[in-house]
Short mmCIF file of C-alpha atoms in Angstrom, two decimals:
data_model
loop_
_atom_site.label_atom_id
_atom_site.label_comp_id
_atom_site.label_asym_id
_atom_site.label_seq_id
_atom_site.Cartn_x
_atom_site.Cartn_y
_atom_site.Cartn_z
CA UNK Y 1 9.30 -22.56 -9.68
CA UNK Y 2 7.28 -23.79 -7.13
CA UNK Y 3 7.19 -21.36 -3.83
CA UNK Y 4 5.58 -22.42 -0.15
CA UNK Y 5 5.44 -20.19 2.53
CA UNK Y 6 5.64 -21.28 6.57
CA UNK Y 7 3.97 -19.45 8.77
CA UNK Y 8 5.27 -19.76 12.66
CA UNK Y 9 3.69 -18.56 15.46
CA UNK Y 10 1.11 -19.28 18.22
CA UNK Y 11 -0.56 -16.04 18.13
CA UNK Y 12 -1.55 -17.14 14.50
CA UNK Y 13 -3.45 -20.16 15.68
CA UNK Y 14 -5.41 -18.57 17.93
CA UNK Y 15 -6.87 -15.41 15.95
CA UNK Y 16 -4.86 -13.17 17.95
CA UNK Y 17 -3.10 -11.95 14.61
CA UNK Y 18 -4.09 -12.71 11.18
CA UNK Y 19 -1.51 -13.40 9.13
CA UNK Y 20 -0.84 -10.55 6.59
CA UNK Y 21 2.56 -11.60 6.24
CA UNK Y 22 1.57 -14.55 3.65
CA UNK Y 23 -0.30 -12.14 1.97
CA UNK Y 24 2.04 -9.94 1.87
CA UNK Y 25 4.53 -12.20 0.92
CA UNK Y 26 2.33 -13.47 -1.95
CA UNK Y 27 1.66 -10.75 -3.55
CA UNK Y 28 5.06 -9.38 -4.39
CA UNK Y 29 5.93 -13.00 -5.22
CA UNK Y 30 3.00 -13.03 -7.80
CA UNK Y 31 5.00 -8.96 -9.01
CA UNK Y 32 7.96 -11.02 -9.37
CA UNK Y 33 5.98 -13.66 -11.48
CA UNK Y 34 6.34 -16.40 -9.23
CA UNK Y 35 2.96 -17.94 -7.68
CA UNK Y 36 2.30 -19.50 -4.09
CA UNK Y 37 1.66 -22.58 -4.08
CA UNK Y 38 0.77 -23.21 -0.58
CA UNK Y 39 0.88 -21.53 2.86
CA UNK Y 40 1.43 -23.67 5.91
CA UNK Y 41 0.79 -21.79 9.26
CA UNK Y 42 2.23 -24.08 12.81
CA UNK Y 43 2.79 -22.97 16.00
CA UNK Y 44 6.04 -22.28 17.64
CA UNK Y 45 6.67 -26.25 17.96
CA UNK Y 46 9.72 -27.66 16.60
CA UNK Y 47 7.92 -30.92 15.72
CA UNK Y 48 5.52 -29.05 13.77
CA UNK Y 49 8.08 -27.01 12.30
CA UNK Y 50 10.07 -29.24 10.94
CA UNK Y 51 7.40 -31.66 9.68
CA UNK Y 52 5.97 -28.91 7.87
CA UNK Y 53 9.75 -27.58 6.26
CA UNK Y 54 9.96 -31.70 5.57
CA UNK Y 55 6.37 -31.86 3.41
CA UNK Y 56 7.03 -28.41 1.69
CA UNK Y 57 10.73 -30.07 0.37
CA UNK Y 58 9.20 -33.52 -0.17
CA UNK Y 59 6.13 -31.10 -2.52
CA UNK Y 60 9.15 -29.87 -4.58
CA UNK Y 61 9.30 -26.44 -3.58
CA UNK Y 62 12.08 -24.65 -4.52
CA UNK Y 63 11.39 -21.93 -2.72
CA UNK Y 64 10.36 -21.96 1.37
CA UNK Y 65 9.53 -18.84 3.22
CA UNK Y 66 9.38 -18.93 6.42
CA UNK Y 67 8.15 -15.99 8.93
CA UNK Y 68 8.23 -15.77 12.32
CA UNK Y 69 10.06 -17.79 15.30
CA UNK Y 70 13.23 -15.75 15.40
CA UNK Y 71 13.68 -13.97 18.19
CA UNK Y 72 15.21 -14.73 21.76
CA UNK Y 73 12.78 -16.39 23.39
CA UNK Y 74 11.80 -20.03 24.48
CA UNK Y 75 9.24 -20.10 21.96
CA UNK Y 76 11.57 -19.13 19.04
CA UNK Y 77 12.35 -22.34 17.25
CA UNK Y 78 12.41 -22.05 13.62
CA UNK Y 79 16.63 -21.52 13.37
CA UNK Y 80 16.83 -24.82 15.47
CA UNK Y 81 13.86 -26.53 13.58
CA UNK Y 82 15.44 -25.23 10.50
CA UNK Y 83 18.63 -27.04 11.16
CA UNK Y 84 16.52 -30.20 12.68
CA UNK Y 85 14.97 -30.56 9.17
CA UNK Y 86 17.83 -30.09 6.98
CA UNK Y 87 20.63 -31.96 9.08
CA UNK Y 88 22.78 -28.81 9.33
CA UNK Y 89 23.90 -28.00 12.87
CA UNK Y 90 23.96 -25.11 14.60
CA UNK Y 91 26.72 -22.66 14.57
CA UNK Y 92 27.85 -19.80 16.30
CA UNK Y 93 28.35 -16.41 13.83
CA UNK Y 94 30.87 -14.50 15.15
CA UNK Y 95 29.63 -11.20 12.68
CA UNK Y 96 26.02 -11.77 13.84
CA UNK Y 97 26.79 -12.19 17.78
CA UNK Y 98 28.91 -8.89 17.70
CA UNK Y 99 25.95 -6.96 15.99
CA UNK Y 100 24.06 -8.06 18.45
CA UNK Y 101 25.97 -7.26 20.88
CA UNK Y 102 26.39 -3.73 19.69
CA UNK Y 103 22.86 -3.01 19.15
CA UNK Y 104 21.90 -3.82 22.77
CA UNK Y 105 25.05 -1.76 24.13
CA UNK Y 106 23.23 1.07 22.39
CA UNK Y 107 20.45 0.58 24.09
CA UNK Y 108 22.39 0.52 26.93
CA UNK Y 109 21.92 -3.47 27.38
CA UNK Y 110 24.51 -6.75 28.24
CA UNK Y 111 23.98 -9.45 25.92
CA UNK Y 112 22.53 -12.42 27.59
CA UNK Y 113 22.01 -15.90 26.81
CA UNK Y 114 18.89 -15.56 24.88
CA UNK Y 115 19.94 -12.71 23.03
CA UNK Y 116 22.84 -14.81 22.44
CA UNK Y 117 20.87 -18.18 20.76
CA UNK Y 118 19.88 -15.46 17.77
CA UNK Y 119 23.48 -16.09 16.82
CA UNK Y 120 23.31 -19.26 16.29
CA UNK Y 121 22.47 -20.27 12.38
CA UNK Y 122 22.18 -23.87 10.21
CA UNK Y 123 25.68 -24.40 9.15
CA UNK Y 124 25.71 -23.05 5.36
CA UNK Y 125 23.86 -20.01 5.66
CA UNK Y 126 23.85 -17.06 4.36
CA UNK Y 127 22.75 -13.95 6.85
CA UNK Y 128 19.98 -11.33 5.95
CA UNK Y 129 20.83 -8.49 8.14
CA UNK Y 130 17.97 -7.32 10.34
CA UNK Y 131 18.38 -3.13 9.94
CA UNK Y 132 14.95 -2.61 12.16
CA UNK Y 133 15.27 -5.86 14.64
CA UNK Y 134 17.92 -7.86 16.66
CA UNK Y 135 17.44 -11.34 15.04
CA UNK Y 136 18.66 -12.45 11.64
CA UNK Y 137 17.07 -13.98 8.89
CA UNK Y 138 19.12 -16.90 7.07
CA UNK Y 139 19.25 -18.24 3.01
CA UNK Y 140 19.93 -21.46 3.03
CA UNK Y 141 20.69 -23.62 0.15
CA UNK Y 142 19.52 -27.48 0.44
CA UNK Y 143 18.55 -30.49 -1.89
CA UNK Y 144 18.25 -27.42 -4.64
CA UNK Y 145 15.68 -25.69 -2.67
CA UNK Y 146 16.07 -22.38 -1.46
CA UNK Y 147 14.95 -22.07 2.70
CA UNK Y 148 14.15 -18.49 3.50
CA UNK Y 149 13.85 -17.36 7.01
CA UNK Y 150 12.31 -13.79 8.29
CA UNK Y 151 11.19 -12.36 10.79
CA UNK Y 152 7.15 -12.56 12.11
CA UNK Y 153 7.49 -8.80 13.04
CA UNK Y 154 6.04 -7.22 9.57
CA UNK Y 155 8.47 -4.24 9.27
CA UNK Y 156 11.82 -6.13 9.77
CA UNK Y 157 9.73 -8.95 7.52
CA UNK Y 158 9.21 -6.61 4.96
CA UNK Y 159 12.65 -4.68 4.97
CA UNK Y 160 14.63 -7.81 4.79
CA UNK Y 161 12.32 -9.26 1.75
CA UNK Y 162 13.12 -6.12 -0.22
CA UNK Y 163 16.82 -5.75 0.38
CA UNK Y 164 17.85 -9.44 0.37
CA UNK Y 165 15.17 -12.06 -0.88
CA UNK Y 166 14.25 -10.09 -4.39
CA UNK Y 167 18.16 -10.35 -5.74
CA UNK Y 168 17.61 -14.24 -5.17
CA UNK Y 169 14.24 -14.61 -7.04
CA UNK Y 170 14.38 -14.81 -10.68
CA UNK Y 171 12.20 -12.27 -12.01
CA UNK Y 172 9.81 -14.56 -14.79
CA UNK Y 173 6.81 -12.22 -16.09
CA UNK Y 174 4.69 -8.98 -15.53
CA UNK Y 175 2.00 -9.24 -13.22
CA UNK Y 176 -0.99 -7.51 -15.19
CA UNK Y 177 -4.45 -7.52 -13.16
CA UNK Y 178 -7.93 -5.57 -13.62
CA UNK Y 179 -10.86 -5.72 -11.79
CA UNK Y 180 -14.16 -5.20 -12.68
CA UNK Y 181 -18.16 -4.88 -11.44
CA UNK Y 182 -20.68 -6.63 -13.41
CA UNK Y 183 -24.47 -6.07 -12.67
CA UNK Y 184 -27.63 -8.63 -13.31
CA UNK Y 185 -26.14 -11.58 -14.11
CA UNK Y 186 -25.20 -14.24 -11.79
CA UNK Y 187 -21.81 -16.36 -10.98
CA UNK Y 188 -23.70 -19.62 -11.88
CA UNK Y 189 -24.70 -17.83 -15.72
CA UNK Y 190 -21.15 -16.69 -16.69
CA UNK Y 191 -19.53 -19.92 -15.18
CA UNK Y 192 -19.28 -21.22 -18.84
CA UNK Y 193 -18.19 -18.18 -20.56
CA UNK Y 194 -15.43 -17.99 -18.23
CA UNK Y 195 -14.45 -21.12 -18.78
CA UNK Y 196 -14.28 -20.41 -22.53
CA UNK Y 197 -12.42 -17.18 -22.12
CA UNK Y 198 -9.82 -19.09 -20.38
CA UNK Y 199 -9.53 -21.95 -22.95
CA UNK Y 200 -9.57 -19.13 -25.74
CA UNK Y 201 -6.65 -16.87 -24.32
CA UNK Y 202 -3.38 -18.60 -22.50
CA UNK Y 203 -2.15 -17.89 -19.27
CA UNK Y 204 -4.94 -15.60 -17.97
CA UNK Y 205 -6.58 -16.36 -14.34
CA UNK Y 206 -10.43 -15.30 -14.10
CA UNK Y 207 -11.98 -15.58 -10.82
CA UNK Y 208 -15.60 -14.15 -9.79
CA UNK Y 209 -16.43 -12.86 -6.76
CA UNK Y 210 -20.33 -12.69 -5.43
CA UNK Y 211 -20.94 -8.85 -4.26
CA UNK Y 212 -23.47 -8.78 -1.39
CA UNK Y 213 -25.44 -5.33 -1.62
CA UNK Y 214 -28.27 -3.93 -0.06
CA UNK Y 215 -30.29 -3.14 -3.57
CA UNK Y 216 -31.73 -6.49 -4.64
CA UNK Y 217 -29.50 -6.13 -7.91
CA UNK Y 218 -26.68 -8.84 -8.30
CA UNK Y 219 -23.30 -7.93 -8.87
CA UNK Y 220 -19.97 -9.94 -9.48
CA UNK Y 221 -16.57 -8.51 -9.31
CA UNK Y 222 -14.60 -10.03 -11.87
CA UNK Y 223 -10.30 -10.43 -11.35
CA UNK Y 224 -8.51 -11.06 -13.98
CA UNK Y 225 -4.48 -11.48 -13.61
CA UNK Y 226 -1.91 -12.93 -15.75
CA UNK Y 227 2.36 -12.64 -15.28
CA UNK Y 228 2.27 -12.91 -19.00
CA UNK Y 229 1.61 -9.86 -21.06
CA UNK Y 230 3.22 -6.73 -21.26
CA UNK Y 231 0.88 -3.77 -20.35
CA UNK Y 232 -0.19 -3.06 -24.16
CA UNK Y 233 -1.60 -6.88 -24.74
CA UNK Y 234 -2.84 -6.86 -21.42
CA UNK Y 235 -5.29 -3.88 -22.47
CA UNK Y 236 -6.33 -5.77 -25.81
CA UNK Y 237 -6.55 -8.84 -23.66
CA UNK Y 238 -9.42 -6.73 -21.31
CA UNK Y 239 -11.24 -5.92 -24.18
CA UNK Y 240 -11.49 -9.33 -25.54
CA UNK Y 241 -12.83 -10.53 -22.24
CA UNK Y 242 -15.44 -7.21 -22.21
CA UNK Y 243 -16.58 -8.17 -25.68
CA UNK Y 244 -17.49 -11.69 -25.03
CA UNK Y 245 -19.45 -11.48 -21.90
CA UNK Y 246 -21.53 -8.54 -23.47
CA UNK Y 247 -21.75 -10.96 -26.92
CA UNK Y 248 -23.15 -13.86 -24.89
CA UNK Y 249 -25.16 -12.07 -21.78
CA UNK Y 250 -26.00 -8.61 -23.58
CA UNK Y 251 -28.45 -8.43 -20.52
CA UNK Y 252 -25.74 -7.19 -18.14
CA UNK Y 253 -24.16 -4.13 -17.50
CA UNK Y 254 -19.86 -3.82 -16.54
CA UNK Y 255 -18.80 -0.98 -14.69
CA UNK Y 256 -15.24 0.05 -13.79
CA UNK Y 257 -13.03 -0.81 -17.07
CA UNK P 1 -9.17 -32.51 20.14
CA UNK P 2 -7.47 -31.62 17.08
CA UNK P 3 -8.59 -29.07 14.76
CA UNK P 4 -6.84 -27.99 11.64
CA UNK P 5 -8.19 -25.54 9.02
CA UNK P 6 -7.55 -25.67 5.20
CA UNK P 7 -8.35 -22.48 3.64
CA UNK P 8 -8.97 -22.91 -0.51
CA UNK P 9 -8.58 -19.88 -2.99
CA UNK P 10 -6.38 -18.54 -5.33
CA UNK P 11 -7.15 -15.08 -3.98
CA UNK P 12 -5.22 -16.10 -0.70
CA UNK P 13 -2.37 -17.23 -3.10
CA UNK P 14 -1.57 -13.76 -5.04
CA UNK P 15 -2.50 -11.88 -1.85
CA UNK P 16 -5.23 -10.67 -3.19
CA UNK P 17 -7.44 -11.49 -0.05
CA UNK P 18 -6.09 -11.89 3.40
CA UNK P 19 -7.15 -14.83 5.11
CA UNK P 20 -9.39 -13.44 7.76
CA UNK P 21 -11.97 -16.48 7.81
CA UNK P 22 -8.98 -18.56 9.37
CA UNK P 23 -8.04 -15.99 12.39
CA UNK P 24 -11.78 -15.89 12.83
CA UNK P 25 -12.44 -19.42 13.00
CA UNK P 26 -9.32 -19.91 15.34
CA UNK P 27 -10.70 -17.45 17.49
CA UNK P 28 -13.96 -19.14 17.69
CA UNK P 29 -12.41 -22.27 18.75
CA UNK P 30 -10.11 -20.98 21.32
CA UNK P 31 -13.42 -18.98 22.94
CA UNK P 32 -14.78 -22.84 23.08
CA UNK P 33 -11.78 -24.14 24.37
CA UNK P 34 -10.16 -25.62 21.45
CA UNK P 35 -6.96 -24.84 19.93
CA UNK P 36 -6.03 -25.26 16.16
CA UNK P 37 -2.95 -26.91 15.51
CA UNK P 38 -2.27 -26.10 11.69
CA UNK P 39 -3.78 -23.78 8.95
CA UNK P 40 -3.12 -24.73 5.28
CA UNK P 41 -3.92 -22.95 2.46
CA UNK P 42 -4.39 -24.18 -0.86
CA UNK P 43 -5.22 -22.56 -4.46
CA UNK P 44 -8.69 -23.94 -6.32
CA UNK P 45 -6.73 -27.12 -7.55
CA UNK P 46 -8.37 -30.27 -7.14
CA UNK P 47 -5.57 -32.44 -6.37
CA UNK P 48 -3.94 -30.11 -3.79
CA UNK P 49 -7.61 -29.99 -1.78
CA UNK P 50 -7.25 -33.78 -1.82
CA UNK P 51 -4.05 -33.88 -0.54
CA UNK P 52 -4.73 -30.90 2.13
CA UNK P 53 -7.38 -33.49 3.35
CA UNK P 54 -6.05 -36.14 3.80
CA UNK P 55 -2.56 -34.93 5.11
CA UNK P 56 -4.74 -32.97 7.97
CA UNK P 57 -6.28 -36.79 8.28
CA UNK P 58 -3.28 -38.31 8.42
CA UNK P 59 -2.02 -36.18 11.35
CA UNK P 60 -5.08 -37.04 13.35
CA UNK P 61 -7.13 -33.97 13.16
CA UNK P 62 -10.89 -34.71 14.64
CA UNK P 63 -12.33 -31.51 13.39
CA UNK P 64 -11.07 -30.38 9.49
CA UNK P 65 -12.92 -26.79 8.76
CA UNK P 66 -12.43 -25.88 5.02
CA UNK P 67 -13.65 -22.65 3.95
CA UNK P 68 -13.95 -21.51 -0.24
CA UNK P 69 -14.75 -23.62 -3.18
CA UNK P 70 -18.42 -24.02 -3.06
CA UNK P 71 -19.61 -21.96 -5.29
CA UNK P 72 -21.26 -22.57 -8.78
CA UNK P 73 -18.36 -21.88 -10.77
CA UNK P 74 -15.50 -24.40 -12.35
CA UNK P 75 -12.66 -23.15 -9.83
CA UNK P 76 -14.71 -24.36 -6.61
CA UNK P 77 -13.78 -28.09 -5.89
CA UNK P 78 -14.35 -28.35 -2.76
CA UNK P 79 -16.97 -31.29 -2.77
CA UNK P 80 -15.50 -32.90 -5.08
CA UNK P 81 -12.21 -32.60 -3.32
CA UNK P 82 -13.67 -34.11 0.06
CA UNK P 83 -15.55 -37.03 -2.07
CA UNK P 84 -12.45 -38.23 -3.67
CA UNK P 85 -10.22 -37.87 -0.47
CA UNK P 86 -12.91 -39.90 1.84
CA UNK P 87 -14.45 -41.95 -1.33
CA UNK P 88 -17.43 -40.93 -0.54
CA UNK P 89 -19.16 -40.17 -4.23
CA UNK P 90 -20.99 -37.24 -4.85
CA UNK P 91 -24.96 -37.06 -4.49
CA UNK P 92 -27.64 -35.08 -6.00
CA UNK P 93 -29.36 -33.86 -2.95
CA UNK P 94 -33.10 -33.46 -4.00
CA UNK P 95 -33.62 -31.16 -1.20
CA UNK P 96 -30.80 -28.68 -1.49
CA UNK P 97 -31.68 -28.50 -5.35
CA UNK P 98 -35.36 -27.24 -4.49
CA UNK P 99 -33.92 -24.75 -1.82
CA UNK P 100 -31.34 -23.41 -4.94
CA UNK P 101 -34.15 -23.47 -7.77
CA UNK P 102 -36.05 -21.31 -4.78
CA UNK P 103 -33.69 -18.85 -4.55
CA UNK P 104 -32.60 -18.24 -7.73
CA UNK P 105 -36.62 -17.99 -8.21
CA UNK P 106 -36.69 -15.13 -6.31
CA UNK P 107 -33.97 -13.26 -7.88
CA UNK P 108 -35.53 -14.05 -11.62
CA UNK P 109 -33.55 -16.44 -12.47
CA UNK P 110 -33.36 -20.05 -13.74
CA UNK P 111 -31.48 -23.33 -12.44
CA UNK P 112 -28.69 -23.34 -14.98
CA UNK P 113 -26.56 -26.47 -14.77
CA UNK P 114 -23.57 -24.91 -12.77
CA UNK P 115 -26.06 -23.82 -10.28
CA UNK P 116 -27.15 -27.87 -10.01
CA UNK P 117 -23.71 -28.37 -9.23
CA UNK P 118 -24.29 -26.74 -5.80
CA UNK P 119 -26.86 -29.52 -4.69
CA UNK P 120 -24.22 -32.46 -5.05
CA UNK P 121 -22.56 -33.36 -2.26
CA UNK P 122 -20.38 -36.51 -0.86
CA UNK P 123 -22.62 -39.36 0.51
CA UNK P 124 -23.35 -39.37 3.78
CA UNK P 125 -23.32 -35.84 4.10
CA UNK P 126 -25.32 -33.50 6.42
CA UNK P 127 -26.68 -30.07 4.99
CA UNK P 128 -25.60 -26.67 6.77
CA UNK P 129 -28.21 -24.54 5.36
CA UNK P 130 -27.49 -21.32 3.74
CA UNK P 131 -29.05 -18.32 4.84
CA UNK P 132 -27.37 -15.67 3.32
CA UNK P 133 -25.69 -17.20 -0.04
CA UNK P 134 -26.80 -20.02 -1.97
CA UNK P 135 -23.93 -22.83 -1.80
CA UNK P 136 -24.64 -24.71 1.28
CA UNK P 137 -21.97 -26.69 3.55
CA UNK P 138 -21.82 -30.09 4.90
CA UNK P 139 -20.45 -32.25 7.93
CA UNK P 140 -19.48 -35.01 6.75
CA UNK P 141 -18.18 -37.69 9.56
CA UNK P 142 -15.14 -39.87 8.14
CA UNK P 143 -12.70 -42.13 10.14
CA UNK P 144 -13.47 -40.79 13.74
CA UNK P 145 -12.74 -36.91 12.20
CA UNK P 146 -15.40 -34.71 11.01
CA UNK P 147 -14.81 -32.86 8.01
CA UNK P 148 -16.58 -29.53 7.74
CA UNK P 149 -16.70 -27.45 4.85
CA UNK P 150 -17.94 -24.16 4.62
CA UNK P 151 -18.32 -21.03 2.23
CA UNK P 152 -15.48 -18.40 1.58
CA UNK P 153 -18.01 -15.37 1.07
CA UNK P 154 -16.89 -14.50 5.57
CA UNK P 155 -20.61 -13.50 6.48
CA UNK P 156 -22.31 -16.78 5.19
CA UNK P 157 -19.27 -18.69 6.83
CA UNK P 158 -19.59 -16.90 10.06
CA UNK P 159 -23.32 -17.58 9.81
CA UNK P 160 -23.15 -20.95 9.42
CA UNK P 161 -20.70 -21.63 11.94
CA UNK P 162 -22.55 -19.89 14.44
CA UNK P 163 -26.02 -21.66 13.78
CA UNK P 164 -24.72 -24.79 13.04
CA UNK P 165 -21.10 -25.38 13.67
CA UNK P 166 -21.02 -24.72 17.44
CA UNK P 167 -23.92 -27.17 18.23
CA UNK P 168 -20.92 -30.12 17.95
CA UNK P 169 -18.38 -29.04 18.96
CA UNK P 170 -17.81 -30.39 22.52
CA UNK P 171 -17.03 -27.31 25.45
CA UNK P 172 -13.71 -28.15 26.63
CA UNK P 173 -13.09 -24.85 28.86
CA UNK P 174 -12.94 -21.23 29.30
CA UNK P 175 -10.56 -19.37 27.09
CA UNK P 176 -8.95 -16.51 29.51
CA UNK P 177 -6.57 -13.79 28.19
CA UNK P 178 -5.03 -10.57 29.14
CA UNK P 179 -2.26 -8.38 27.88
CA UNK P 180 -0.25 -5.94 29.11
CA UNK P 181 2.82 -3.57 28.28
CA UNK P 182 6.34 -3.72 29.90
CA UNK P 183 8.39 -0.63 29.37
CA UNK P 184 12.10 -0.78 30.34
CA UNK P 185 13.13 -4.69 29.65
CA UNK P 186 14.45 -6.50 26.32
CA UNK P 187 12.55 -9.68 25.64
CA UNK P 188 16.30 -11.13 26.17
CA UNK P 189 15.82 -10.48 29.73
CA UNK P 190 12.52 -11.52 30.27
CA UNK P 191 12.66 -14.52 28.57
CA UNK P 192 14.19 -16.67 31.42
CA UNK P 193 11.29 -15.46 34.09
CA UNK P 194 8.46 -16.63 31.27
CA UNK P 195 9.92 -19.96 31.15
CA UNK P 196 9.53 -20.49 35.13
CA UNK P 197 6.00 -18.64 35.13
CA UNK P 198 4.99 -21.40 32.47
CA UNK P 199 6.33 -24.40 33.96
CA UNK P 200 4.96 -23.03 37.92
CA UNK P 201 1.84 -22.27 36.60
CA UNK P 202 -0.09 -25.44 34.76
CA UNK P 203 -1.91 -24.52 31.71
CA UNK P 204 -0.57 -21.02 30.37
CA UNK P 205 0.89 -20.04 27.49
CA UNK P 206 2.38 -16.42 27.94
CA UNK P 207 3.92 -14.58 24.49
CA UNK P 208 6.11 -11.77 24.34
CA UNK P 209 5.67 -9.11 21.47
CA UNK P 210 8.30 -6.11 20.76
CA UNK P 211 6.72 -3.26 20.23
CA UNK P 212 8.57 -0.86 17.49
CA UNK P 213 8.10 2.81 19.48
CA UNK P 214 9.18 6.15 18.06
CA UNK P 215 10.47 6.94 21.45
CA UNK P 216 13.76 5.04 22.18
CA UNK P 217 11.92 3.17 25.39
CA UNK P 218 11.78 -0.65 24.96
CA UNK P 219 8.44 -1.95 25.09
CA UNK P 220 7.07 -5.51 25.15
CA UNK P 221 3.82 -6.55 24.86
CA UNK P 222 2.56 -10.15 26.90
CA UNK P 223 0.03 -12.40 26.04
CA UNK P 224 -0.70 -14.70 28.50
CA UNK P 225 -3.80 -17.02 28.15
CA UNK P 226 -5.30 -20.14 28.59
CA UNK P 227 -8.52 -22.51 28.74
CA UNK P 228 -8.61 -24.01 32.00
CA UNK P 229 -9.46 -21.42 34.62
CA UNK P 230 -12.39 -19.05 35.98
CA UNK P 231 -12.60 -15.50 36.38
CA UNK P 232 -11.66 -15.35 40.06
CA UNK P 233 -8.43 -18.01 39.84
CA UNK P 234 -7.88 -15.66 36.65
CA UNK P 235 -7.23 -12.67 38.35
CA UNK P 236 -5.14 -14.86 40.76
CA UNK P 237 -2.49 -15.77 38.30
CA UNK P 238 -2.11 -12.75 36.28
CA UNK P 239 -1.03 -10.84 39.99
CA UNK P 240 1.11 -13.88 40.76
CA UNK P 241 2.78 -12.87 37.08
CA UNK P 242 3.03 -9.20 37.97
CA UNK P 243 4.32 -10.25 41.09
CA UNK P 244 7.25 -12.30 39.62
CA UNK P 245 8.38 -9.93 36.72
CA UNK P 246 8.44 -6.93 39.07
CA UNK P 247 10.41 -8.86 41.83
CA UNK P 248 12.73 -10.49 39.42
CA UNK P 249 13.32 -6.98 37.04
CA UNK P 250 12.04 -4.13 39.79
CA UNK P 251 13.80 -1.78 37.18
CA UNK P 252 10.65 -2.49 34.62
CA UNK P 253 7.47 -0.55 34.63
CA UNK P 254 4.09 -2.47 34.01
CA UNK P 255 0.89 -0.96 32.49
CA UNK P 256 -2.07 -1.68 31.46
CA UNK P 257 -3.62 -4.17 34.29
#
């Protein structure tokens, strides 16, 4: 199941924030045993917004995350680019307009008519509550993909992904991962037996990653991840790995496992 | 001018790594007056590099900065990518190869074939040298855009962007920014008075931020920035902005400038 992730916001596109929220969002997709296919960040401009909703359903993605672009002001366009993209018109929610309503009268506020636009969904969707927040986040269904809006804010983000969005996702593996440090040999000398290893054992990801230290010895950090293996193969699986770059480069030394 | 980034690397995927070299190269580009319209990020897969390209082509970006997927091992495509999406074939650059065999020299080591990899790049390429890492980058000018592609590893990136990057890239203005904290008023209520400051003043972009407090006080942050004026006029506009939100909501409280 192919997931994409849309990224919305301005202060993304100019450094002022980098965006942990993919990440974040990745890696309990990857937990769930679903992988990111792409992330798309745009700034709050509906033309962008909807091109880039457009390409991710035109990729095949069945699932679209998008953060950010909820709120009350000008510059919040994702519910209207949302509904731009999918040809579902805007409605007013009754529920969600009187929640809002009652969470500025406690903080002693009168609803105005941006606070009012957050009420306003695609026609079709289903609300995600926003327990932290004012504005909230929408599931819709369309052309059997699944459009997912949050918020950019990384608590309500983060509290709406773990009450609403996991019961949605089908849960299709175990995420296993090690790490590990390997000293004097380089990336370029154990680019074959990694590609060997992952011929020789299905499903497994290996990925090395150049360690810049201040001793003149080289060191790689090795990741290896998998949503395949329950936690006893996954150990038998590590050793296989261990045994084969010590067979072939019995020069090198592999700390940390 | 256009600029779009396209980050490559599974590690952004799982959220294993957050994509810092993005927010830093936006950054960089705003500080020379440029703004960057879209980030993508794709995983080490050949044909999603290609089509990263030459989407970001398509949409008329003059300046495409990849980052990741240089390296000697089988997961970094990145040339390859950029010579299949501007049919530009790959090159053994005599050069770069000496520079490689030099440096592995130094560390005891010999050229090993995936190292050689490193020293091919698409036709018509220009070398950004290396000093940190081995895997150098190129600029590569295709259909009135200029593709450049630079490590993942963020301290040879950074490197190379600073000696080599910012020599073409034109000046366009002066990136300005300040931010300040409103107590006392819902970004609901301000959100009318940022629309006139933005249209009345030519050239700003101002961004509200709520800011989650333990203390039941409302609190917005503003970002208000742009590229087109001096320090003096500067200081002009952001009292002309005080000025406004304090006449229009004299029941808010300002700090910070």
């Amino acid at each position: 199941m192919v997931v994409e992730i849309i990224s919305i916001g301005e202060e993304l596109l100019i450094g002022k924030v980098v965006n942990t929220n993919a990440s974040w969002i990745a890696k309990r997709m990857m937990e769930m045993g679903l992988k990111v296919r792409r992330i798309i960040t745009v700034g709050d401009d509906i033309d962008e917004i909807v091109s880039a909703i457009q390409d991710s359903i035109r990729r095949g993605a069945k699932i679209i995350v998008t953060t950010g672009g909820l709120g009350p002001t000008f510059d919040d366009k994702t519910m209207e680019a949302i509904s731009k993209a999918t040809n579902r018109p805007l409605k007013l929610e009754n529920e969600v307009l009187m929640e809002i309503e009652e969470k500025l009268r406690k903080r002693g506020r009168k609803l105005s008519e941006a606070a009012k636009k957050m009420a306003y969904v695609p026609e079709g969707s289903k609300i995600i509550h926003n327990n932290i927040g004012t504005a909230p986040g929408i599931i819709l269904d369309y052309n059997n993909a699944k459009i997912i809006a949050l918020p950019g804010v990384p608590e309500e983000m983060e509290n709406m992904f773990e009450t609403e969005v996991v019961k949605m996702i089908k849960f299709e593996g175990k995420f296993q991962e090690t790490e590990f440090l390997i000293y004097n040999v380089t990336e370029s000398e154990l680019a074959q037996t990694i590609i060997e290893l992952m011929r020789e054992i299905p499903s497994i990801y290996i990925k090395s990653h150049p360690i810049i230290s201040t001793e003149d010895k080289i060191s790689l950090k090795l990741h290896i991840y998998s949503t395949s293996y329950d936690e006893e193969s996954w150990r038998k699986i590590i050793d296989e790995i261990r045994n084969k770059i010590i067979g072939k480069h019995n020069y090198c030394e592999i700390r940390g496992i």
